[in-house]
Amino acid sequence: MPSAVSPVLKPAAPPQAFAGVFAGLAPHMAQLDRFLRAQLDAFEPEIRAMADYCIDTSGKRIRPALVFLSGWKGPDLVDPGLVRAAAVVELVHLATLVHDDIMDSADVRRNRSTAAREFGPTAAVLLGDSLFAHALHLATHYPTNDVCAAVSASTRRVCAGEIVQTLRRGSTDVTPADYKRIIDLKTAELFRLSCYLGAFLGGAAPGYAQASALFGRHLGIGYQIYDDLADFFGREDRIGKTLGTDLASGTLTLPLFALMDRLSESERNSLAEEIAGRRPQQPEMRLLQMRKLGVFDSVAGAIQAELAAAAAAFDEWPGHAPIPLLLKLGEVLLAQVEALRPAG
């Protein structure tokens, strides 16, 4: 029997779907912005401008949206506890972006210079650390230790995922299962945490909070696969950050796995040499091969599978008000994937 909620995921969402999903969150995001701005006073005067540079309002704010939607009570009911939790996950996320850009030698993030480019990589590492520290400080301001424990454990897992990915760079001794484990840790963990905290702090039943967490995990895996697809098929002026970093850094992602599976042995060996840094990378040629060999559809299918698993997490919880709103984010992601599809 088909799921009562699964049909909500449709690939026909328009490109402007983000605006539609987020329209109902306008009061929540406004309070989040005010809360984050108020946190600047907690940073030492010497680094306050640097923290301000990172705490901007131009991002998509997907993780805070997951907090608010998972604990949804209505468009005009903004829970201060959820605002604080949204700030916590956003600060952890911003810290990971600062560190990611250092490791990727990226120059552009959100259509402007990265913190590493602006302040230098050494200062940027410490700036990311200070954002992590303040996120954990905020997480202590709840009557229960459960929030801080969950945030600290998730932060550790995110860092573990980044460490493992860094150690595997330049190596083809990585399996698709290794790749999924890495993105589960480095990306999906914060999606999972966001959904769990929203449901938990919103007073949901423990079973529903766990279902929300599972939804977030699969959505996060799908989102990271989309991000890896965009690294090859996206345009920097549309995505808003430096692209082409995966092949350049020797990081095996699902598009590269799919390409290697379709290449002849000699071509596969040649690509392995590029990933290992033993010969110059040929990103233009690799993109042409991906287009010719159907890599896009293969990777898009993997994203759709994760979104289907995300929707299935709610099969035993029909009728809960947040569910259609959360599933709408899956539609948005599918629309983003379709926007990357090569013409013809």
GROMACS .gro file of C-alpha atoms in nm:
model
  344
    1MET     CA    1   0.000   0.000   0.000
    2PRO     CA    2   0.144   0.341  -0.089
    3SER     CA    3   0.249   0.567   0.194
    4ALA     CA    4   0.008   0.835   0.305
    5VAL     CA    5   0.284   1.095   0.292
    6SER     CA    6   0.527   0.977   0.025
    7PRO     CA    7   0.330   1.120  -0.271
    8VAL     CA    8   0.404   1.471  -0.142
    9LEU     CA    9   0.751   1.443  -0.299
   10LYS     CA   10   0.716   1.548  -0.662
   11PRO     CA   11   0.994   1.653  -0.900
   12ALA     CA   12   0.781   1.928  -1.052
   13ALA     CA   13   0.849   2.194  -0.788
   14PRO     CA   14   0.929   2.527  -0.951
   15PRO     CA   15   1.272   2.688  -0.909
   16GLN     CA   16   1.124   2.953  -0.681
   17ALA     CA   17   1.003   2.683  -0.440
   18PHE     CA   18   1.248   2.795  -0.171
   19ALA     CA   19   1.067   3.127  -0.150
   20GLY     CA   20   0.735   2.948  -0.110
   21VAL     CA   21   0.858   2.716   0.164
   22PHE     CA   22   1.031   2.994   0.352
   23ALA     CA   23   0.750   3.249   0.323
   24GLY     CA   24   0.574   3.100   0.624
   25LEU     CA   25   0.899   3.110   0.820
   26ALA     CA   26   0.954   3.485   0.779
   27PRO     CA   27   0.875   3.569   1.146
   28HIS     CA   28   1.095   3.283   1.264
   29MET     CA   29   1.389   3.383   1.044
   30ALA     CA   30   1.354   3.748   1.149
   31GLN     CA   31   1.384   3.649   1.514
   32LEU     CA   32   1.676   3.421   1.431
   33ASP     CA   33   1.857   3.706   1.257
   34ARG     CA   34   1.803   3.933   1.557
   35PHE     CA   35   1.923   3.662   1.793
   36LEU     CA   36   2.238   3.593   1.590
   37ARG     CA   37   2.319   3.963   1.564
   38ALA     CA   38   2.283   3.995   1.938
   39GLN     CA   39   2.544   3.722   1.981
   40LEU     CA   40   2.815   3.941   1.831
   41ASP     CA   41   2.852   4.121   2.164
   42ALA     CA   42   2.964   3.793   2.319
   43PHE     CA   43   3.272   3.783   2.094
   44GLU     CA   44   3.582   3.970   2.199
   45PRO     CA   45   3.607   4.318   2.044
   46GLU     CA   46   3.922   4.220   1.854
   47ILE     CA   47   3.741   3.949   1.653
   48ARG     CA   48   3.386   4.086   1.656
   49ALA     CA   49   3.406   4.216   1.298
   50MET     CA   50   3.539   3.877   1.183
   51ALA     CA   51   3.248   3.697   1.350
   52ASP     CA   52   3.011   3.948   1.194
   53TYR     CA   53   3.159   3.864   0.854
   54CYS     CA   54   3.061   3.499   0.903
   55ILE     CA   55   2.721   3.557   1.062
   56ASP     CA   56   2.558   3.700   0.753
   57THR     CA   57   2.198   3.659   0.638
   58SER     CA   58   2.258   3.560   0.276
   59GLY     CA   59   2.256   3.183   0.321
   60LYS     CA   60   1.962   2.953   0.258
   61ARG     CA   61   1.929   2.873   0.630
   62ILE     CA   62   1.814   2.518   0.558
   63ARG     CA   63   1.917   2.382   0.898
   64PRO     CA   64   1.734   2.650   1.098
   65ALA     CA   65   1.432   2.592   0.874
   66LEU     CA   66   1.442   2.225   0.971
   67VAL     CA   67   1.446   2.320   1.339
   68PHE     CA   68   1.145   2.549   1.299
   69LEU     CA   69   0.947   2.314   1.076
   70SER     CA   70   1.012   2.008   1.293
   71GLY     CA   71   0.877   2.194   1.594
   72TRP     CA   72   0.606   2.373   1.396
   73LYS     CA   73   0.317   2.523   1.590
   74GLY     CA   74   0.198   2.771   1.329
   75PRO     CA   75   0.326   3.067   1.124
   76ASP     CA   76   0.274   3.320   1.403
   77LEU     CA   77   0.399   3.111   1.695
   78VAL     CA   78   0.774   3.158   1.731
   79ASP     CA   79   0.919   2.956   2.017
   80PRO     CA   80   1.228   3.125   2.172
   81GLY     CA   81   1.370   2.781   2.250
   82LEU     CA   82   1.354   2.690   1.882
   83VAL     CA   83   1.515   3.022   1.787
   84ARG     CA   84   1.808   2.944   2.016
   85ALA     CA   85   1.836   2.589   1.877
   86ALA     CA   86   1.826   2.724   1.522
   87ALA     CA   87   2.109   2.963   1.611
   88VAL     CA   88   2.310   2.678   1.758
   89VAL     CA   89   2.293   2.461   1.446
   90GLU     CA   90   2.353   2.759   1.219
   91LEU     CA   91   2.667   2.858   1.411
   92VAL     CA   92   2.798   2.502   1.394
   93HIS     CA   93   2.725   2.500   1.022
   94LEU     CA   94   2.898   2.834   0.967
   95ALA     CA   95   3.203   2.706   1.154
   96THR     CA   96   3.219   2.401   0.925
   97LEU     CA   97   3.198   2.626   0.619
   98VAL     CA   98   3.491   2.835   0.741
   99HIS     CA   99   3.698   2.519   0.788
  100ASP     CA  100   3.579   2.360   0.461
  101ASP     CA  101   3.689   2.662   0.261
  102ILE     CA  102   4.037   2.643   0.411
  103MET     CA  103   4.072   2.274   0.324
  104ASP     CA  104   3.931   2.327  -0.026
  105SER     CA  105   4.138   2.643  -0.091
  106ALA     CA  106   3.809   2.804  -0.192
  107ASP     CA  107   3.798   3.176  -0.267
  108VAL     CA  108   3.422   3.237  -0.292
  109ARG     CA  109   3.136   3.155  -0.056
  110ARG     CA  110   2.791   3.312  -0.085
  111ASN     CA  111   2.914   3.531  -0.369
  112ARG     CA  112   3.191   3.695  -0.170
  113SER     CA  113   3.539   3.615  -0.041
  114THR     CA  114   3.567   3.329   0.204
  115ALA     CA  115   3.684   3.398   0.558
  116ALA     CA  116   4.013   3.228   0.473
  117ARG     CA  117   4.063   3.460   0.178
  118GLU     CA  118   3.958   3.765   0.380
  119PHE     CA  119   4.155   3.701   0.702
  120GLY     CA  120   4.407   3.432   0.608
  121PRO     CA  121   4.378   3.057   0.674
  122THR     CA  122   4.544   3.059   1.017
  123ALA     CA  123   4.308   3.319   1.162
  124ALA     CA  124   4.013   3.156   0.985
  125VAL     CA  125   4.079   2.821   1.156
  126LEU     CA  126   4.059   2.989   1.495
  127LEU     CA  127   3.756   3.190   1.389
  128GLY     CA  128   3.576   2.868   1.303
  129ASP     CA  129   3.676   2.728   1.641
  130SER     CA  130   3.527   3.032   1.816
  131LEU     CA  131   3.197   2.983   1.631
  132PHE     CA  132   3.190   2.618   1.741
  133ALA     CA  133   3.260   2.723   2.101
  134HIS     CA  134   2.984   2.981   2.107
  135ALA     CA  135   2.734   2.735   1.962
  136LEU     CA  136   2.806   2.496   2.248
  137HIS     CA  137   2.780   2.783   2.496
  138LEU     CA  138   2.430   2.864   2.368
  139ALA     CA  139   2.335   2.497   2.390
  140THR     CA  140   2.398   2.502   2.765
  141HIS     CA  141   2.114   2.754   2.815
  142TYR     CA  142   1.836   2.495   2.839
  143PRO     CA  143   1.688   2.343   3.156
  144THR     CA  144   1.805   2.000   3.035
  145ASN     CA  145   2.154   1.880   2.944
  146ASP     CA  146   2.008   1.679   2.656
  147VAL     CA  147   2.041   1.963   2.406
  148CYS     CA  148   2.406   2.034   2.480
  149ALA     CA  149   2.485   1.662   2.479
  150ALA     CA  150   2.318   1.619   2.139
  151VAL     CA  151   2.491   1.924   1.990
  152SER     CA  152   2.836   1.828   2.118
  153ALA     CA  153   2.799   1.470   1.992
  154SER     CA  154   2.685   1.591   1.650
  155THR     CA  155   2.968   1.843   1.630
  156ARG     CA  156   3.215   1.564   1.702
  157ARG     CA  157   3.062   1.349   1.427
  158VAL     CA  158   3.074   1.636   1.176
  159CYS     CA  159   3.443   1.690   1.254
  160ALA     CA  160   3.506   1.314   1.226
  161GLY     CA  161   3.352   1.311   0.879
  162GLU     CA  162   3.571   1.600   0.767
  163ILE     CA  163   3.880   1.434   0.911
  164VAL     CA  164   3.811   1.104   0.733
  165GLN     CA  165   3.744   1.284   0.404
  166THR     CA  166   4.065   1.482   0.440
  167LEU     CA  167   4.270   1.168   0.506
  168ARG     CA  168   4.117   0.997   0.200
  169ARG     CA  169   4.194   1.281  -0.040
  170GLY     CA  170   4.409   1.177  -0.332
  171SER     CA  171   4.319   0.811  -0.280
  172THR     CA  172   4.104   0.586  -0.495
  173ASP     CA  173   4.100   0.329  -0.216
  174VAL     CA  174   3.756   0.458  -0.122
  175THR     CA  175   3.431   0.270  -0.175
  176PRO     CA  176   3.082   0.410  -0.234
  177ALA     CA  177   2.999   0.287   0.118
  178ASP     CA  178   3.294   0.490   0.253
  179TYR     CA  179   3.165   0.794   0.064
  180LYS     CA  180   2.815   0.757   0.208
  181ARG     CA  181   2.956   0.717   0.558
  182ILE     CA  182   3.158   1.038   0.516
  183ILE     CA  183   2.867   1.248   0.394
  184ASP     CA  184   2.641   1.096   0.660
  185LEU     CA  185   2.882   1.233   0.920
  186LYS     CA  186   2.994   1.562   0.771
  187THR     CA  187   2.661   1.684   0.627
  188ALA     CA  188   2.363   1.468   0.717
  189GLU     CA  189   2.443   1.476   1.089
  190LEU     CA  190   2.351   1.844   1.122
  191PHE     CA  191   2.032   1.790   0.920
  192ARG     CA  192   1.947   1.503   1.156
  193LEU     CA  193   2.025   1.712   1.463
  194SER     CA  194   1.818   2.005   1.336
  195CYS     CA  195   1.509   1.791   1.287
  196TYR     CA  196   1.557   1.612   1.617
  197LEU     CA  197   1.601   1.932   1.820
  198GLY     CA  198   1.299   2.094   1.658
  199ALA     CA  199   1.075   1.799   1.737
  200PHE     CA  200   1.222   1.741   2.085
  201LEU     CA  201   1.200   2.103   2.195
  202GLY     CA  202   0.859   2.134   2.032
  203GLY     CA  203   0.728   1.870   2.273
  204ALA     CA  204   0.680   1.588   2.021
  205ALA     CA  205   0.655   1.223   2.123
  206PRO     CA  206   0.995   1.049   2.137
  207GLY     CA  207   0.905   0.823   1.845
  208TYR     CA  208   0.813   1.118   1.627
  209ALA     CA  209   1.133   1.299   1.724
  210GLN     CA  210   1.332   0.995   1.609
  211ALA     CA  211   1.130   0.979   1.285
  212SER     CA  212   1.207   1.347   1.227
  213ALA     CA  213   1.576   1.278   1.288
  214LEU     CA  214   1.570   0.994   1.033
  215PHE     CA  215   1.399   1.222   0.782
  216GLY     CA  216   1.670   1.482   0.835
  217ARG     CA  217   1.947   1.226   0.791
  218HIS     CA  218   1.821   1.109   0.452
  219LEU     CA  219   1.748   1.466   0.340
  220GLY     CA  220   2.101   1.562   0.440
  221ILE     CA  221   2.257   1.276   0.247
  222GLY     CA  222   2.052   1.374  -0.058
  223TYR     CA  223   2.153   1.736  -0.019
  224GLN     CA  224   2.524   1.650  -0.005
  225ILE     CA  225   2.496   1.433  -0.315
  226TYR     CA  226   2.327   1.729  -0.486
  227ASP     CA  227   2.614   1.952  -0.372
  228ASP     CA  228   2.865   1.706  -0.517
  229LEU     CA  229   2.669   1.698  -0.843
  230ALA     CA  230   2.668   2.078  -0.854
  231ASP     CA  231   3.047   2.076  -0.817
  232PHE     CA  232   3.060   1.946  -1.175
  233PHE     CA  233   2.732   2.055  -1.334
  234GLY     CA  234   2.673   2.387  -1.156
  235ARG     CA  235   2.776   2.743  -1.236
  236GLU     CA  236   2.956   2.955  -0.981
  237ASP     CA  237   2.744   3.263  -1.056
  238ARG     CA  238   2.431   3.062  -0.970
  239ILE     CA  239   2.561   2.841  -0.688
  240GLY     CA  240   2.749   3.126  -0.522
  241LYS     CA  241   3.069   2.943  -0.427
  242THR     CA  242   3.389   2.807  -0.577
  243LEU     CA  243   3.317   2.491  -0.780
  244GLY     CA  244   3.540   2.219  -0.920
  245THR     CA  245   3.706   2.161  -0.584
  246ASP     CA  246   3.638   1.787  -0.556
  247LEU     CA  247   3.848   1.675  -0.850
  248ALA     CA  248   4.108   1.944  -0.776
  249SER     CA  249   4.145   1.820  -0.417
  250GLY     CA  250   4.134   1.452  -0.508
  251THR     CA  251   3.804   1.389  -0.330
  252LEU     CA  252   3.605   1.095  -0.464
  253THR     CA  253   3.234   1.178  -0.477
  254LEU     CA  254   2.935   0.999  -0.627
  255PRO     CA  255   2.963   1.169  -0.969
  256LEU     CA  256   3.324   1.051  -0.992
  257PHE     CA  257   3.230   0.699  -0.880
  258ALA     CA  258   2.959   0.691  -1.147
  259LEU     CA  259   3.204   0.814  -1.410
  260MET     CA  260   3.469   0.558  -1.317
  261ASP     CA  261   3.212   0.279  -1.347
  262ARG     CA  262   3.143   0.384  -1.706
  263LEU     CA  263   3.499   0.435  -1.829
  264SER     CA  264   3.726   0.184  -1.998
  265GLU     CA  265   4.008   0.042  -1.787
  266SER     CA  266   4.269   0.272  -1.940
  267GLU     CA  267   4.048   0.580  -1.894
  268ARG     CA  268   3.967   0.472  -1.539
  269ASN     CA  269   4.337   0.446  -1.460
  270SER     CA  270   4.393   0.790  -1.610
  271LEU     CA  271   4.122   0.940  -1.390
  272ALA     CA  272   4.268   0.765  -1.086
  273GLU     CA  273   4.602   0.933  -1.162
  274GLU     CA  274   4.427   1.271  -1.173
  275ILE     CA  275   4.256   1.207  -0.840
  276ALA     CA  276   4.590   1.106  -0.688
  277GLY     CA  277   4.749   1.426  -0.819
  278ARG     CA  278   5.003   1.241  -1.030
  279ARG     CA  279   4.886   1.405  -1.351
  280PRO     CA  280   4.707   1.732  -1.431
  281GLN     CA  281   4.333   1.727  -1.379
  282GLN     CA  282   4.111   1.764  -1.685
  283PRO     CA  283   3.780   1.891  -1.542
  284GLU     CA  284   3.637   2.002  -1.879
  285MET     CA  285   3.699   1.660  -2.034
  286ARG     CA  286   3.560   1.480  -1.728
  287LEU     CA  287   3.244   1.689  -1.742
  288LEU     CA  288   3.201   1.607  -2.110
  289GLN     CA  289   3.239   1.238  -2.029
  290MET     CA  290   2.983   1.266  -1.750
  291ARG     CA  291   2.734   1.424  -1.987
  292LYS     CA  292   2.795   1.164  -2.255
  293LEU     CA  293   2.783   0.861  -2.024
  294GLY     CA  294   2.468   0.945  -1.829
  295VAL     CA  295   2.629   1.028  -1.496
  296PHE     CA  296   2.378   1.303  -1.420
  297ASP     CA  297   2.075   1.073  -1.430
  298SER     CA  298   2.253   0.811  -1.220
  299VAL     CA  299   2.342   1.057  -0.945
  300ALA     CA  300   2.000   1.225  -0.962
  301GLY     CA  301   1.846   0.882  -0.908
  302ALA     CA  302   2.050   0.840  -0.590
  303ILE     CA  303   1.917   1.172  -0.462
  304GLN     CA  304   1.560   1.068  -0.538
  305ALA     CA  305   1.617   0.742  -0.348
  306GLU     CA  306   1.731   0.934  -0.039
  307LEU     CA  307   1.428   1.162  -0.058
  308ALA     CA  308   1.200   0.860  -0.083
  309ALA     CA  309   1.365   0.715   0.228
  310ALA     CA  310   1.321   1.051   0.400
  311ALA     CA  311   0.949   1.055   0.323
  312ALA     CA  312   0.914   0.693   0.439
  313ALA     CA  313   1.044   0.793   0.783
  314PHE     CA  314   0.703   0.950   0.847
  315ASP     CA  315   0.493   0.658   0.726
  316GLU     CA  316   0.381   0.572   1.079
  317TRP     CA  317   0.302   0.934   1.170
  318PRO     CA  318   0.028   1.047   0.930
  319GLY     CA  319  -0.152   1.370   1.000
  320HIS     CA  320   0.123   1.554   1.187
  321ALA     CA  321   0.119   1.920   1.088
  322PRO     CA  322   0.494   1.959   1.024
  323ILE     CA  323   0.518   1.668   0.779
  324PRO     CA  324   0.386   1.832   0.459
  325LEU     CA  325   0.609   2.134   0.529
  326LEU     CA  326   0.918   1.920   0.577
  327LEU     CA  327   0.845   1.713   0.267
  328LYS     CA  328   0.820   2.037   0.070
  329LEU     CA  329   1.194   2.077   0.124
  330GLY     CA  330   1.238   1.751  -0.067
  331GLU     CA  331   1.050   1.904  -0.358
  332VAL     CA  332   1.277   2.206  -0.340
  333LEU     CA  333   1.585   1.985  -0.356
  334LEU     CA  334   1.448   1.798  -0.658
  335ALA     CA  335   1.388   2.133  -0.828
  336GLN     CA  336   1.749   2.231  -0.758
  337VAL     CA  337   1.869   1.905  -0.910
  338GLU     CA  338   1.660   1.964  -1.222
  339ALA     CA  339   1.803   2.315  -1.251
  340LEU     CA  340   2.148   2.155  -1.291
  341ARG     CA  341   2.038   1.920  -1.569
  342PRO     CA  342   2.240   1.975  -1.888
  343ALA     CA  343   2.045   2.108  -2.184
  344GLY     CA  344   1.963   1.852  -2.449
   0.00000   0.00000   0.00000
